[in-house]
Short mmCIF file of C-alpha atoms and ligand atoms in Angstrom, two decimals:
data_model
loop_
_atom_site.label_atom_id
_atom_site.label_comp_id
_atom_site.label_asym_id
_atom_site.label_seq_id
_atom_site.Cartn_x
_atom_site.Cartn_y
_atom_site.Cartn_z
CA UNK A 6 -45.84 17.87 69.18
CA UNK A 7 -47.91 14.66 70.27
CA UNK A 8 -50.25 13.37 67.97
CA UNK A 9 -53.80 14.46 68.80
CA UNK A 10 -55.84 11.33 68.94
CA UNK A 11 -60.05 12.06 69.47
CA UNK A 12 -61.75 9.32 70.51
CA UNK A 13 -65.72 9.60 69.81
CA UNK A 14 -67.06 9.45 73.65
CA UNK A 15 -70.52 8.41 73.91
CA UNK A 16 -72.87 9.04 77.00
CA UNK A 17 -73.49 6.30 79.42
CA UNK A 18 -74.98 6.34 82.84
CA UNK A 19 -71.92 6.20 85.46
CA UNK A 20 -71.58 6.36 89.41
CA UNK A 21 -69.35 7.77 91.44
CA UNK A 22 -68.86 9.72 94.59
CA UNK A 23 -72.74 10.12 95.58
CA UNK A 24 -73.82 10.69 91.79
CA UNK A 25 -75.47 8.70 88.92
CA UNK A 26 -75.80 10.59 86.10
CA UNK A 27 -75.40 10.00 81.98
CA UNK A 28 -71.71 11.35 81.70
CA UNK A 29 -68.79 10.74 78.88
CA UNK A 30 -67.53 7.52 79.25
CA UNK A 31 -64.03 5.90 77.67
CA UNK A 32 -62.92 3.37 79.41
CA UNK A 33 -59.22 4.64 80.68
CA UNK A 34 -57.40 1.40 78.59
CA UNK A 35 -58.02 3.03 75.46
CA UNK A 36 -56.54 6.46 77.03
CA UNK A 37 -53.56 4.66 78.65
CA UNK A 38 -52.79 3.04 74.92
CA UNK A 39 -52.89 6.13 73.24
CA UNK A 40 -51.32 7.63 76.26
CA UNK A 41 -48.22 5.11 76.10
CA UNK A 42 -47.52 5.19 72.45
CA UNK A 43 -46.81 9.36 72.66
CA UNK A 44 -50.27 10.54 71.24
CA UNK A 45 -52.73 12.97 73.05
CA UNK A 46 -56.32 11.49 74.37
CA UNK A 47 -58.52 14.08 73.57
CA UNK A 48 -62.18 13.25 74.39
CA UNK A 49 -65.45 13.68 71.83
CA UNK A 50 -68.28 13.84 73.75
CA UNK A 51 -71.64 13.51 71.59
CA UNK A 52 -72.27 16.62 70.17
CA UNK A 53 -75.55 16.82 67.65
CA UNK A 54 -73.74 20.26 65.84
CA UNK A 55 -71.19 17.48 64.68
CA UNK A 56 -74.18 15.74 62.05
CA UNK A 57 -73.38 19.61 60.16
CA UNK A 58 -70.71 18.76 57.82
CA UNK A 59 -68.99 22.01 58.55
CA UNK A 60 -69.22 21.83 62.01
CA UNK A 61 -67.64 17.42 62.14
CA UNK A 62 -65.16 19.06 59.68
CA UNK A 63 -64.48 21.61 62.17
CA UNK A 64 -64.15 19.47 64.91
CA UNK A 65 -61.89 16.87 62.84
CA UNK A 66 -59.42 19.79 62.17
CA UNK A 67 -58.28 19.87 65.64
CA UNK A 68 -57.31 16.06 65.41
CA UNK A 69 -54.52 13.89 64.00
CA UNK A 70 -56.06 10.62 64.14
CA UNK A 71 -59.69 9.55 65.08
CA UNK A 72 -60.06 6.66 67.57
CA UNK A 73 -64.39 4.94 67.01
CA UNK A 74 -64.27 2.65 70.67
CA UNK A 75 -65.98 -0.61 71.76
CA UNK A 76 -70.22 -0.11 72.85
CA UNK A 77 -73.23 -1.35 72.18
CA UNK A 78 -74.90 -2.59 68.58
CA UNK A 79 -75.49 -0.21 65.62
CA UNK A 80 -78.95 0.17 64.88
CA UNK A 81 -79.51 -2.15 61.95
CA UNK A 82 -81.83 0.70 60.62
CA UNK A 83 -78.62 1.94 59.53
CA UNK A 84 -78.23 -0.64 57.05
CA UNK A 85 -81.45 -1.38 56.18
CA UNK A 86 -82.00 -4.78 58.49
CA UNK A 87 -85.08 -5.29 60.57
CA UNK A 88 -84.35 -5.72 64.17
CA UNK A 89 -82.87 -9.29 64.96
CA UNK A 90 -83.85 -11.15 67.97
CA UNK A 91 -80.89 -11.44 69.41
CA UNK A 92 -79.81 -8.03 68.80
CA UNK A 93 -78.64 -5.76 72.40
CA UNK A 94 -78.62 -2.42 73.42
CA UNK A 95 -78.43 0.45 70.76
CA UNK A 96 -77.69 3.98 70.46
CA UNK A 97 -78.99 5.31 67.30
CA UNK A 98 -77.88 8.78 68.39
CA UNK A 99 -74.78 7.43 69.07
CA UNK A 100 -74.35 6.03 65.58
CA UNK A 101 -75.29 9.05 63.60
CA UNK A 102 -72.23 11.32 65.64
CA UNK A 103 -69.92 8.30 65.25
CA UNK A 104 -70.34 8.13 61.58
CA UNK A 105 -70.38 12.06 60.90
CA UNK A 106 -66.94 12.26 62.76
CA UNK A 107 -66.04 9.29 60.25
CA UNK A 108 -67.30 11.08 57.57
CA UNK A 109 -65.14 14.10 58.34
CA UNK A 110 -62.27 12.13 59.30
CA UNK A 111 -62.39 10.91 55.79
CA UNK A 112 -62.92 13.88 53.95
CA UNK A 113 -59.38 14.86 55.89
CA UNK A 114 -57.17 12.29 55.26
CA UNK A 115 -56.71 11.23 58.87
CA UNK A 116 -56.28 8.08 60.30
CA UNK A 117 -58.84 5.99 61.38
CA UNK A 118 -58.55 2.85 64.19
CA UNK A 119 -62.19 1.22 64.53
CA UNK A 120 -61.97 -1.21 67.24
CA UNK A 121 -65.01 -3.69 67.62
CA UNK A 122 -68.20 -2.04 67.23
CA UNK A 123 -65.93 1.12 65.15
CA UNK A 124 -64.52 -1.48 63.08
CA UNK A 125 -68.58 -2.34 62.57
CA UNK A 126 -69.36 1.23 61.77
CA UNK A 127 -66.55 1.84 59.33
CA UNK A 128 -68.44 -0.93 57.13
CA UNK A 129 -71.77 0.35 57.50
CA UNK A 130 -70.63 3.35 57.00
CA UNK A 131 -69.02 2.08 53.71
CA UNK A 132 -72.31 0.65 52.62
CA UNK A 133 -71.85 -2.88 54.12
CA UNK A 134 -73.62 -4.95 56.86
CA UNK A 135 -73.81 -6.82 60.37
CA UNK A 136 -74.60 -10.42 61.30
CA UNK A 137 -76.49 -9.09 63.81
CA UNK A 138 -76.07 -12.53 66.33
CA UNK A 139 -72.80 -14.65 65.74
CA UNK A 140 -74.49 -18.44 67.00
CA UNK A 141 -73.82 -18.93 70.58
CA UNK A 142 -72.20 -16.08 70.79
CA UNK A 143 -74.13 -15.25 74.03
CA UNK A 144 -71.89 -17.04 76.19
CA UNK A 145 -70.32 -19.88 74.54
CA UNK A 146 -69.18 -18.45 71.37
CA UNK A 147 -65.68 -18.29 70.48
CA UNK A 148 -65.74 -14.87 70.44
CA UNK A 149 -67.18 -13.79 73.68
CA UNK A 150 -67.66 -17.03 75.61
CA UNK A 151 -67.91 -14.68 79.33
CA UNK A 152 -70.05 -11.23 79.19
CA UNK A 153 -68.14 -8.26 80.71
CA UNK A 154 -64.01 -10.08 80.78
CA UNK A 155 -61.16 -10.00 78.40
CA UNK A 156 -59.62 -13.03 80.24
CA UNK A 157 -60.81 -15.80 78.91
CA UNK A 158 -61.92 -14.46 75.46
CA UNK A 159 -58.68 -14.56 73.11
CA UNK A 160 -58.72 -16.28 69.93
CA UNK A 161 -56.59 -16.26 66.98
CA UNK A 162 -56.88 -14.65 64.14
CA UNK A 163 -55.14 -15.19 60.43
CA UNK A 164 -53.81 -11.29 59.14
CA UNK A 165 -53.02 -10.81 55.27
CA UNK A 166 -49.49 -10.74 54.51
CA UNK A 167 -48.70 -7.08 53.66
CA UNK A 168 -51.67 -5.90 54.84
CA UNK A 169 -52.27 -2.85 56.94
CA UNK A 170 -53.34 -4.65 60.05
CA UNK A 171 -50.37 -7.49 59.83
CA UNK A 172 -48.21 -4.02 59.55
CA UNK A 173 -49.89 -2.96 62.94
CA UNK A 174 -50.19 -6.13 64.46
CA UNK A 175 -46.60 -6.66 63.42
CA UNK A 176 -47.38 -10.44 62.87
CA UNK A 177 -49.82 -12.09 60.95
CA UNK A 178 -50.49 -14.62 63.54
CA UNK A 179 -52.01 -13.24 65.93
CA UNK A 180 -53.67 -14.09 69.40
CA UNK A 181 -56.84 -11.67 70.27
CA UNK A 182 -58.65 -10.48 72.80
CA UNK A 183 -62.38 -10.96 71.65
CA UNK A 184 -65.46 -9.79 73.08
CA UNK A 185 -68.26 -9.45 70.39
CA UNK A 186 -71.82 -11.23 69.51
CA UNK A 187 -71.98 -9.11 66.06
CA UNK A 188 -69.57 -9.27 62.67
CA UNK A 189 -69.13 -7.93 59.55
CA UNK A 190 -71.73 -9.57 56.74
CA UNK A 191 -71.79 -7.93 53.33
CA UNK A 192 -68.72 -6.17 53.04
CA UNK A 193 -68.56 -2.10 52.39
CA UNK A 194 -67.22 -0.50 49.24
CA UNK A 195 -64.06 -0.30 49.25
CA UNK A 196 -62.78 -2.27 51.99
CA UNK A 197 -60.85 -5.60 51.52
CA UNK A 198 -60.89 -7.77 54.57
CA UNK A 199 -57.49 -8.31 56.22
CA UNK A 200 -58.12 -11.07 59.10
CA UNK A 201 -60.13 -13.81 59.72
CA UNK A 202 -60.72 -16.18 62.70
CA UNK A 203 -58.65 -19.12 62.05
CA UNK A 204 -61.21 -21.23 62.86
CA UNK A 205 -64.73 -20.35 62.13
CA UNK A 206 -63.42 -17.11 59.61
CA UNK A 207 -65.59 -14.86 61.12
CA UNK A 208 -63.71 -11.43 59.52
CA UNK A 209 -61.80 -9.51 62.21
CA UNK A 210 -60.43 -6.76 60.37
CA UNK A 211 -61.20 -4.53 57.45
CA UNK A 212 -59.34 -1.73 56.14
CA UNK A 213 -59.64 0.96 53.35
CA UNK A 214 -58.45 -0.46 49.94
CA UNK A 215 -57.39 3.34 48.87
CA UNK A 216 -57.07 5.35 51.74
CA UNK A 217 -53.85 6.24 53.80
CA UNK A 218 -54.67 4.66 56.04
CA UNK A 219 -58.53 3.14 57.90
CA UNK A 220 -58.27 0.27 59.72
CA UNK A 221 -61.05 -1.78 61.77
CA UNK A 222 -60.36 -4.29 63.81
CA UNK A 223 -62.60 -6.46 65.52
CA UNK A 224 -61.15 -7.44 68.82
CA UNK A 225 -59.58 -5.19 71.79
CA UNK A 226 -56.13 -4.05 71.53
CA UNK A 227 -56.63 -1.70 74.26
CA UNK A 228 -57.01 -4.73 76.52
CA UNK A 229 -53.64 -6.19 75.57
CA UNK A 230 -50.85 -4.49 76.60
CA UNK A 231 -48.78 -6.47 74.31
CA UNK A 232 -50.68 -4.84 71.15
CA UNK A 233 -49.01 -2.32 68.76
CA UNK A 234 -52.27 -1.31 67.12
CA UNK A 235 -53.06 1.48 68.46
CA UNK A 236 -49.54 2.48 68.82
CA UNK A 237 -50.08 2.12 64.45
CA UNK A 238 -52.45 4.99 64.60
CA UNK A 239 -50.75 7.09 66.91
CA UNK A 240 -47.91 6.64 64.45
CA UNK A 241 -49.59 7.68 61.06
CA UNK A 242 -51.13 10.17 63.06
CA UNK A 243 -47.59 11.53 63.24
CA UNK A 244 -47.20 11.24 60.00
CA UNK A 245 -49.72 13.25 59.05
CA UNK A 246 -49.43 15.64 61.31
CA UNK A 247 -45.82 16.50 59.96
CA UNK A 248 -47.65 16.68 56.59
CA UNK A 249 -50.68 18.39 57.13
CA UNK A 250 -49.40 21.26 60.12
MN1 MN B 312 -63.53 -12.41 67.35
#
């Protein structure tokens, strides 16, 4: 059986043929990673039933792993910030689904990959908080010096020996894609941070301190065809499928 990665699909406006419309949007690199390292791309679509315990717990049951994509800011009313200046787009609906399928995901013992803005919401949803504007980050920061390109935005990043993103990464040295304005400030309980930029040590990934296995990171392995990352959580998603089913 393939593992069944869902990947939390939010709404965005789209075009095509003679339409434009809201519709469920994932970008098709995260699909095509999943795709490639054996797992199943199942698509979450927001779904407001899912903020019912019973119902996320529900909808988690059908999964192996749980894939939170790339998008726009988290509300910082989620973590108790007023509203920076610099701050971008939000969807505060968005966040609450995101975090309730995190929530179940959780309470299940699945796997977790947060990648940029998921690896953001696995903090806040552990208690922690955003630097809601990294300076210069507009267009000449280090980590997103073009808006809207992956080329052109890699940096490196430092991993923790033994940790579990070194184990996905498969190095601890590590060349990113990077395309972010917001970070990880106060850290959430019970996450250690695992990477840091090597230069300005901005943290790039956190993962859970006692759980099987959550990871965040903070760049875009599904923009480098050379990264085993999300090939990781297709893997433990294995894993736990041959445990749990
Ligand atoms: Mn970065």
């Amino acid at each position: 059986m393939r593992p069944v990665i869902g990947i939390a699909t939010p709404l965005e406006t789209a075009r095509w043929a003679v339409w434009e419309l809201p519709a469920a949007l994932v970008a098709q690199n995260y699909l095509q990673a999943v795709q490639r390292a054996g797992g199943l791309a199942v698509l979450l679509p927001p779904d407001d039933r899912h903020l019912d315990e019973r119902a996320a717990d529900e909808a988690v049951s059908l999964l192996d792993g749980l894939l939170l994509i790339g998008g726009p800011d988290l509300d910082p009313a989620g973590y108790g910030a007023p509203l920076h200046r610099d701050a971008e787009e939000r969807q505060p609906e968005r966040d609450r689904v995101e975090l309730a399928l995190l929530a179940a995901a959780r309470r299940g013992g699945l796997p977790v990959l947060g990648i940029c803005r998921g690896m953001q919401l696995i903090n806040v949803a552990a208690g922690g908080t955003l630097k809601q504007h990294l300076d210069g980050g507009r267009t000449d920061g280090r980590h997103r010096r073009a808006l809207g390109a992956f080329a052109g935005n890699e940096h490196e990043v430092e991993i923790e020996q033994g940790s579990l993103a070194a184990q996905a990464a498969g190095e601890t040295r590590h060349t990113v894609v990077s395309h972010h304005h917001q970070a990880v400030d106060r850290l959430g309980n019970g996450l250690s941070v695992s990477a840091r930029d090597t230069e300005d040590g901005v943290p790039e990934a956190v993962e859970g301190e006692s759980e099987p296995w959550l990871l965040g990171v903070q760049w875009h392995p599904e923009a480098d065809e050379t990264s085993s990352i999300i090939a990781a959580l297709v893997d433990a998603a294995r894993g736990s499928d041959e445990n749990g089913s």
